[in-house]
Amino acid sequence: MRIKLDKFVLAIIILIIVAYFFPEWGLDTSPVPLDLIGTIGISLIFFFYGLKLSPQKLKAGLSNYKLHILVQASTFLLFPLLILLFRPLIQNEEQEILWLAFFFLAALPSTVSSSVVMVSIAKGNIPAAIFNASISGIIGIAITPLWMGLFVTERASDFDFSTIYSKLILQILLPVILGVLLQKYWGDFMRKHSSKLTLFDKTIILLIIYKSFAESFAENLFTSVSIIDLILLFAGVLAVFSIVFIITGLIAKLFGFNMEDRITAQFCGTKKSLVHGTVFSKILFGNMASLGLILLPLMLFHASQIMIISAIASRFARKVDAEKASELANEA
């Protein structure tokens, strides 16, 4: 199995290094208005998302309800419940922040682009992948703040649901709706230039990541995080991914899914969106000093899921081909 370092992951690593040496560019005193750029960029990301969101494909995908339930339950129930099991082990302030960071990762929706691409490489059920990845982002607008509200309110007195949801509606939901309404005029154009839109999405995410880490470095937040801690964080991320991947696969087999549906269940049900994570963190946590630390498990998970899924996608594709060949042989 060949594992390649994703270019976006490499860009994140470079931005974190830049934030370490030049944190002043990401602070409120910087002449570059990164907050304003990020806010506008977030709205545009979801406006373009709405333009690319095909209502026809969403309607077509509704019939395979067992697969949809499994993917969404894995994304919004299995992940958070798994992390909740470790909450009684918290012994100090630092552990609580790290646990909250993992819980934030667990509460996020699935990613869209990489889910569909990887399902396509593995020869899974692509329409179902498009449906689940797309609907996950919309469900996450409501579910993620609800999960986080259970614990963030203990740490932040300014965590107000009315404020949070008004920001989510204005910055995310309304742009998506506007994009869907304008799809018949600009939808084809946007799909034609989807690679350029992806570059725009990633640029905005990189800016938000840079600002988050710049503020954390300026506050010396990472002085307590050692190399051993990073290794343990990475091991924790891999463990969470592996457990959910195995459980999702077992449930898919129990439901009697064919190989294509099993691939979609495992690939979509184990993904977490870095786009939604960085956007939601900006809205949910504001200018919290520990924002960089809260994003750390998410970025480790993002890198891990890309490398692991890309490594096993071709193996799954061979299984699909073998299954189809066996079906043809039986028919003959």
Short mmCIF file of C-alpha atoms in Angstrom, two decimals:
data_model
loop_
_atom_site.label_atom_id
_atom_site.label_comp_id
_atom_site.label_asym_id
_atom_site.label_seq_id
_atom_site.Cartn_x
_atom_site.Cartn_y
_atom_site.Cartn_z
CA MET A 1 0.00 0.00 0.00
CA ARG A 2 1.42 3.35 -1.05
CA ILE A 3 0.75 6.31 1.22
CA LYS A 4 1.25 9.78 -0.24
CA LEU A 5 1.47 13.03 1.69
CA ASP A 6 -1.48 15.16 0.60
CA LYS A 7 -0.47 18.62 -0.69
CA PHE A 8 -3.08 20.30 1.47
CA VAL A 9 -1.73 18.54 4.57
CA LEU A 10 1.75 19.74 3.60
CA ALA A 11 0.39 23.30 3.22
CA ILE A 12 -1.13 23.09 6.72
CA ILE A 13 2.22 22.02 8.19
CA ILE A 14 3.98 24.94 6.44
CA LEU A 15 1.35 27.43 7.68
CA ILE A 16 1.76 26.21 11.26
CA ILE A 17 5.54 26.71 10.99
CA VAL A 18 4.97 30.22 9.59
CA ALA A 19 2.54 30.95 12.45
CA TYR A 20 5.24 29.86 14.93
CA PHE A 21 7.88 32.23 13.55
CA PHE A 22 5.55 35.08 12.51
CA PRO A 23 2.52 35.04 14.84
CA GLU A 24 2.08 38.83 14.70
CA TRP A 25 0.41 38.64 11.25
CA GLY A 26 -2.49 36.67 12.73
CA LEU A 27 -3.19 38.83 15.78
CA ASP A 28 -5.90 41.47 16.08
CA THR A 29 -3.20 44.17 15.84
CA SER A 30 -2.19 42.95 12.36
CA PRO A 31 -2.85 45.40 9.48
CA VAL A 32 -4.23 42.43 7.48
CA PRO A 33 -7.93 41.93 8.46
CA LEU A 34 -7.84 38.12 8.61
CA ASP A 35 -11.05 37.98 10.67
CA LEU A 36 -13.01 39.91 8.04
CA ILE A 37 -11.44 37.92 5.19
CA GLY A 38 -12.28 34.68 7.01
CA THR A 39 -15.90 35.70 7.66
CA ILE A 40 -16.50 36.69 4.02
CA GLY A 41 -14.62 33.63 2.80
CA ILE A 42 -16.74 31.29 4.95
CA SER A 43 -19.96 32.68 3.48
CA LEU A 44 -18.60 32.33 -0.06
CA ILE A 45 -17.48 28.73 0.58
CA PHE A 46 -21.03 27.74 1.52
CA PHE A 47 -22.58 29.83 -1.24
CA PHE A 48 -20.49 27.91 -3.78
CA TYR A 49 -21.38 24.69 -1.91
CA GLY A 50 -25.08 25.49 -2.49
CA LEU A 51 -24.43 26.15 -6.19
CA LYS A 52 -22.86 22.69 -6.54
CA LEU A 53 -25.51 20.91 -4.42
CA SER A 54 -27.74 19.15 -6.93
CA PRO A 55 -31.36 18.73 -5.69
CA GLN A 56 -31.89 16.00 -8.30
CA LYS A 57 -29.02 13.91 -6.94
CA LEU A 58 -30.24 14.40 -3.38
CA LYS A 59 -33.75 13.23 -4.32
CA ALA A 60 -32.33 10.24 -6.19
CA GLY A 61 -30.34 9.16 -3.14
CA LEU A 62 -33.23 9.14 -0.67
CA SER A 63 -34.32 5.55 -1.33
CA ASN A 64 -31.28 3.79 0.23
CA TYR A 65 -32.37 4.79 3.74
CA LYS A 66 -30.52 2.04 5.70
CA LEU A 67 -27.18 3.19 4.29
CA HIS A 68 -28.00 6.84 5.02
CA ILE A 69 -29.01 6.07 8.61
CA LEU A 70 -25.78 4.14 9.21
CA VAL A 71 -23.56 6.89 7.79
CA GLN A 72 -25.26 9.71 9.70
CA ALA A 73 -25.48 7.67 12.93
CA SER A 74 -21.77 6.91 12.66
CA THR A 75 -20.96 10.58 12.04
CA PHE A 76 -23.15 12.19 14.70
CA LEU A 77 -23.71 9.43 17.31
CA LEU A 78 -20.99 6.78 17.24
CA PHE A 79 -18.09 9.25 17.17
CA PRO A 80 -19.34 11.48 20.04
CA LEU A 81 -20.45 8.54 22.22
CA LEU A 82 -17.03 6.91 21.79
CA ILE A 83 -15.25 10.07 23.00
CA LEU A 84 -17.74 10.52 25.86
CA LEU A 85 -16.54 7.21 27.31
CA PHE A 86 -13.19 8.85 28.14
CA ARG A 87 -14.56 11.94 29.92
CA PRO A 88 -14.42 10.33 33.43
CA LEU A 89 -10.63 9.94 32.96
CA ILE A 90 -10.04 13.74 32.88
CA GLN A 91 -7.84 14.82 35.80
CA ASN A 92 -6.69 18.38 35.04
CA GLU A 93 -7.29 21.51 32.95
CA GLU A 94 -4.96 20.50 30.09
CA GLN A 95 -6.60 17.08 29.74
CA GLU A 96 -10.02 18.74 29.69
CA ILE A 97 -9.02 21.01 26.78
CA LEU A 98 -7.60 18.05 24.85
CA TRP A 99 -10.72 15.99 25.54
CA LEU A 100 -12.88 18.91 24.36
CA ALA A 101 -10.76 19.07 21.18
CA PHE A 102 -11.42 15.37 20.51
CA PHE A 103 -15.12 15.81 21.28
CA PHE A 104 -15.28 18.73 18.85
CA LEU A 105 -13.71 16.49 16.19
CA ALA A 106 -16.28 13.78 17.00
CA ALA A 107 -19.26 16.16 16.74
CA LEU A 108 -18.38 17.44 13.26
CA PRO A 109 -20.09 16.45 9.98
CA SER A 110 -18.47 14.40 7.23
CA THR A 111 -16.36 15.94 4.51
CA VAL A 112 -17.78 16.20 0.98
CA SER A 113 -15.09 16.24 -1.70
CA SER A 114 -12.63 13.66 -0.36
CA SER A 115 -15.47 11.29 0.64
CA VAL A 116 -16.85 11.22 -2.90
CA VAL A 117 -13.40 11.00 -4.51
CA MET A 118 -12.28 8.12 -2.30
CA VAL A 119 -15.57 6.23 -2.71
CA SER A 120 -15.15 6.66 -6.47
CA ILE A 121 -11.58 5.25 -6.37
CA ALA A 122 -12.77 2.31 -4.26
CA LYS A 123 -15.70 1.71 -6.67
CA GLY A 124 -18.33 2.23 -3.99
CA ASN A 125 -21.85 3.64 -4.27
CA ILE A 126 -21.06 7.14 -5.58
CA PRO A 127 -24.65 8.60 -5.63
CA ALA A 128 -25.10 7.53 -2.00
CA ALA A 129 -21.71 9.06 -1.13
CA ILE A 130 -22.73 12.38 -2.73
CA PHE A 131 -26.06 12.32 -0.89
CA ASN A 132 -24.60 11.49 2.53
CA ALA A 133 -21.62 13.81 2.32
CA SER A 134 -23.85 16.68 1.21
CA ILE A 135 -26.64 16.14 3.73
CA SER A 136 -24.11 15.65 6.54
CA GLY A 137 -22.92 19.23 6.25
CA ILE A 138 -26.47 20.54 6.54
CA ILE A 139 -27.30 18.28 9.53
CA GLY A 140 -24.07 19.40 11.21
CA ILE A 141 -25.23 23.03 11.26
CA ALA A 142 -27.85 21.96 13.83
CA ILE A 143 -26.25 18.96 15.57
CA THR A 144 -22.63 20.07 16.13
CA PRO A 145 -23.51 23.15 18.26
CA LEU A 146 -25.96 21.03 20.29
CA TRP A 147 -23.26 18.49 21.15
CA MET A 148 -20.68 21.20 21.93
CA GLY A 149 -23.19 23.19 24.00
CA LEU A 150 -23.26 20.34 26.54
CA PHE A 151 -19.63 21.07 27.52
CA VAL A 152 -18.48 24.43 26.13
CA THR A 153 -20.98 26.26 28.35
CA GLU A 154 -19.03 24.95 31.33
CA ARG A 155 -15.89 26.74 30.09
CA ALA A 156 -17.28 29.77 28.25
CA SER A 157 -19.95 31.94 29.82
CA ASP A 158 -20.50 33.71 26.48
CA PHE A 159 -21.60 30.48 24.73
CA ASP A 160 -25.09 31.61 23.77
CA PHE A 161 -27.14 29.32 21.53
CA SER A 162 -29.12 32.20 20.03
CA THR A 163 -25.90 33.98 19.04
CA ILE A 164 -24.30 30.76 17.77
CA TYR A 165 -27.27 29.78 15.62
CA SER A 166 -27.76 33.31 14.27
CA LYS A 167 -24.12 33.25 13.10
CA LEU A 168 -24.57 29.78 11.61
CA ILE A 169 -27.73 30.88 9.80
CA LEU A 170 -26.23 34.12 8.48
CA GLN A 171 -22.75 32.81 7.57
CA ILE A 172 -23.58 29.26 6.47
CA LEU A 173 -27.25 28.33 6.00
CA LEU A 174 -28.40 31.44 4.10
CA PRO A 175 -25.45 31.30 1.67
CA VAL A 176 -26.23 27.59 1.02
CA ILE A 177 -29.91 28.36 0.37
CA LEU A 178 -29.00 31.29 -1.89
CA GLY A 179 -26.60 29.03 -3.79
CA VAL A 180 -29.28 26.36 -4.27
CA LEU A 181 -31.77 28.98 -5.50
CA LEU A 182 -29.27 30.35 -8.03
CA GLN A 183 -28.08 26.91 -9.12
CA LYS A 184 -30.05 26.80 -12.36
CA TYR A 185 -28.27 29.96 -13.49
CA TRP A 186 -24.71 29.36 -12.26
CA GLY A 187 -24.64 25.69 -11.23
CA ASP A 188 -23.12 24.33 -14.45
CA PHE A 189 -20.50 27.09 -14.49
CA MET A 190 -19.51 26.32 -10.90
CA ARG A 191 -19.27 22.58 -11.48
CA LYS A 192 -17.10 23.28 -14.53
CA HIS A 193 -14.70 25.32 -12.40
CA SER A 194 -14.92 23.12 -9.28
CA SER A 195 -11.12 22.73 -9.06
CA LYS A 196 -10.71 26.52 -8.74
CA LEU A 197 -13.44 26.62 -6.09
CA THR A 198 -11.64 23.88 -4.17
CA LEU A 199 -8.48 26.00 -4.23
CA PHE A 200 -10.48 28.95 -2.87
CA ASP A 201 -11.95 26.77 -0.09
CA LYS A 202 -8.52 25.54 0.94
CA THR A 203 -7.04 29.05 0.91
CA ILE A 204 -9.70 30.34 3.31
CA ILE A 205 -9.23 27.31 5.57
CA LEU A 206 -5.46 27.85 5.60
CA LEU A 207 -5.97 31.50 6.62
CA ILE A 208 -8.23 30.47 9.51
CA ILE A 209 -5.76 27.78 10.60
CA TYR A 210 -2.87 30.26 10.44
CA LYS A 211 -4.74 32.81 12.58
CA SER A 212 -5.79 30.17 15.12
CA PHE A 213 -2.24 28.88 15.56
CA ALA A 214 -0.69 32.36 15.50
CA GLU A 215 -2.88 33.39 18.44
CA SER A 216 -2.12 30.14 20.28
CA PHE A 217 1.64 30.57 19.76
CA ALA A 218 1.45 34.21 20.87
CA GLU A 219 -0.26 33.02 24.09
CA ASN A 220 2.44 30.30 24.54
CA LEU A 221 -0.36 27.75 24.65
CA PHE A 222 1.70 24.90 23.18
CA THR A 223 4.55 25.14 25.69
CA SER A 224 2.88 22.37 27.71
CA VAL A 225 2.47 20.09 24.66
CA SER A 226 5.51 17.85 24.29
CA ILE A 227 6.55 15.54 21.45
CA ILE A 228 5.25 12.65 23.55
CA ASP A 229 1.88 14.43 23.82
CA LEU A 230 1.76 14.86 20.03
CA ILE A 231 2.56 11.17 19.51
CA LEU A 232 -0.20 10.24 21.99
CA LEU A 233 -2.63 12.61 20.22
CA PHE A 234 -1.81 11.00 16.88
CA ALA A 235 -2.21 7.52 18.38
CA GLY A 236 -5.58 8.60 19.81
CA VAL A 237 -6.72 9.90 16.45
CA LEU A 238 -5.72 6.65 14.73
CA ALA A 239 -7.48 4.61 17.42
CA VAL A 240 -10.73 6.60 17.07
CA PHE A 241 -10.65 6.29 13.28
CA SER A 242 -9.90 2.55 13.38
CA ILE A 243 -12.63 1.75 15.93
CA VAL A 244 -15.31 3.64 14.00
CA PHE A 245 -14.12 2.15 10.67
CA ILE A 246 -14.33 -1.41 12.06
CA ILE A 247 -17.71 -0.90 13.80
CA THR A 248 -19.23 0.72 10.69
CA GLY A 249 -18.01 -2.18 8.56
CA LEU A 250 -19.45 -4.77 10.96
CA ILE A 251 -22.85 -3.04 11.06
CA ALA A 252 -22.86 -2.78 7.24
CA LYS A 253 -22.28 -6.55 7.04
CA LEU A 254 -25.03 -7.14 9.61
CA PHE A 255 -27.43 -5.11 7.46
CA GLY A 256 -26.50 -7.28 4.48
CA PHE A 257 -25.04 -4.42 2.41
CA ASN A 258 -23.30 -5.27 -0.84
CA MET A 259 -19.63 -4.30 -1.25
CA GLU A 260 -20.37 -0.92 -2.88
CA ASP A 261 -22.66 0.15 -0.01
CA ARG A 262 -20.20 -1.14 2.59
CA ILE A 263 -17.46 1.00 1.08
CA THR A 264 -19.69 4.08 1.14
CA ALA A 265 -20.73 3.41 4.75
CA GLN A 266 -17.14 3.01 5.94
CA PHE A 267 -15.60 5.80 3.86
CA CYS A 268 -18.32 8.43 4.49
CA GLY A 269 -19.10 7.37 8.06
CA THR A 270 -15.50 7.78 9.24
CA LYS A 271 -14.71 11.15 7.63
CA LYS A 272 -14.67 14.49 9.45
CA SER A 273 -14.68 17.82 7.64
CA LEU A 274 -11.74 20.17 8.17
CA VAL A 275 -13.73 22.86 6.34
CA HIS A 276 -16.67 22.64 8.76
CA GLY A 277 -14.29 22.22 11.70
CA THR A 278 -12.35 25.42 11.08
CA VAL A 279 -15.55 27.34 10.26
CA PHE A 280 -17.48 26.03 13.27
CA SER A 281 -14.52 26.62 15.60
CA LYS A 282 -14.45 30.28 14.59
CA ILE A 283 -18.17 30.61 15.37
CA LEU A 284 -18.42 28.33 18.42
CA PHE A 285 -15.22 29.33 20.22
CA GLY A 286 -14.66 32.87 18.90
CA ASN A 287 -11.23 34.17 19.88
CA MET A 288 -10.61 31.59 22.57
CA ALA A 289 -6.87 31.38 23.26
CA SER A 290 -6.89 27.56 23.06
CA LEU A 291 -8.42 27.49 19.56
CA GLY A 292 -5.20 26.20 17.95
CA LEU A 293 -5.06 23.35 20.45
CA ILE A 294 -8.74 22.54 19.85
CA LEU A 295 -8.07 22.28 16.09
CA LEU A 296 -4.99 20.07 16.53
CA PRO A 297 -6.72 16.64 16.75
CA LEU A 298 -8.93 17.60 13.80
CA MET A 299 -5.90 18.37 11.62
CA LEU A 300 -4.17 15.15 12.68
CA PHE A 301 -7.39 13.27 11.89
CA HIS A 302 -7.69 15.01 8.51
CA ALA A 303 -4.17 13.95 7.55
CA SER A 304 -4.74 10.41 8.84
CA GLN A 305 -8.07 9.84 7.10
CA ILE A 306 -6.68 10.98 3.73
CA MET A 307 -3.59 8.77 3.99
CA ILE A 308 -5.36 5.67 5.34
CA ILE A 309 -8.39 5.78 3.05
CA SER A 310 -6.28 6.52 -0.04
CA ALA A 311 -4.06 3.57 0.88
CA ILE A 312 -6.94 1.07 1.16
CA ALA A 313 -9.21 2.46 -1.60
CA SER A 314 -7.52 0.46 -4.37
CA ARG A 315 -7.73 -2.73 -2.28
CA PHE A 316 -11.47 -2.22 -1.84
CA ALA A 317 -11.80 -1.60 -5.60
CA ARG A 318 -10.26 -5.02 -6.25
CA LYS A 319 -12.79 -6.59 -3.86
CA VAL A 320 -15.66 -4.95 -5.77
CA ASP A 321 -14.29 -6.29 -9.08
CA ALA A 322 -13.92 -9.76 -7.57
CA GLU A 323 -17.48 -9.67 -6.18
CA LYS A 324 -18.91 -8.61 -9.55
CA ALA A 325 -16.90 -11.29 -11.35
CA SER A 326 -18.24 -13.89 -8.93
CA GLU A 327 -21.83 -12.71 -9.53
CA LEU A 328 -21.35 -12.94 -13.31
CA ALA A 329 -19.89 -16.44 -12.97
CA ASN A 330 -22.88 -17.56 -10.88
CA GLU A 331 -25.33 -16.14 -13.45
CA ALA A 332 -23.50 -17.97 -16.22
#
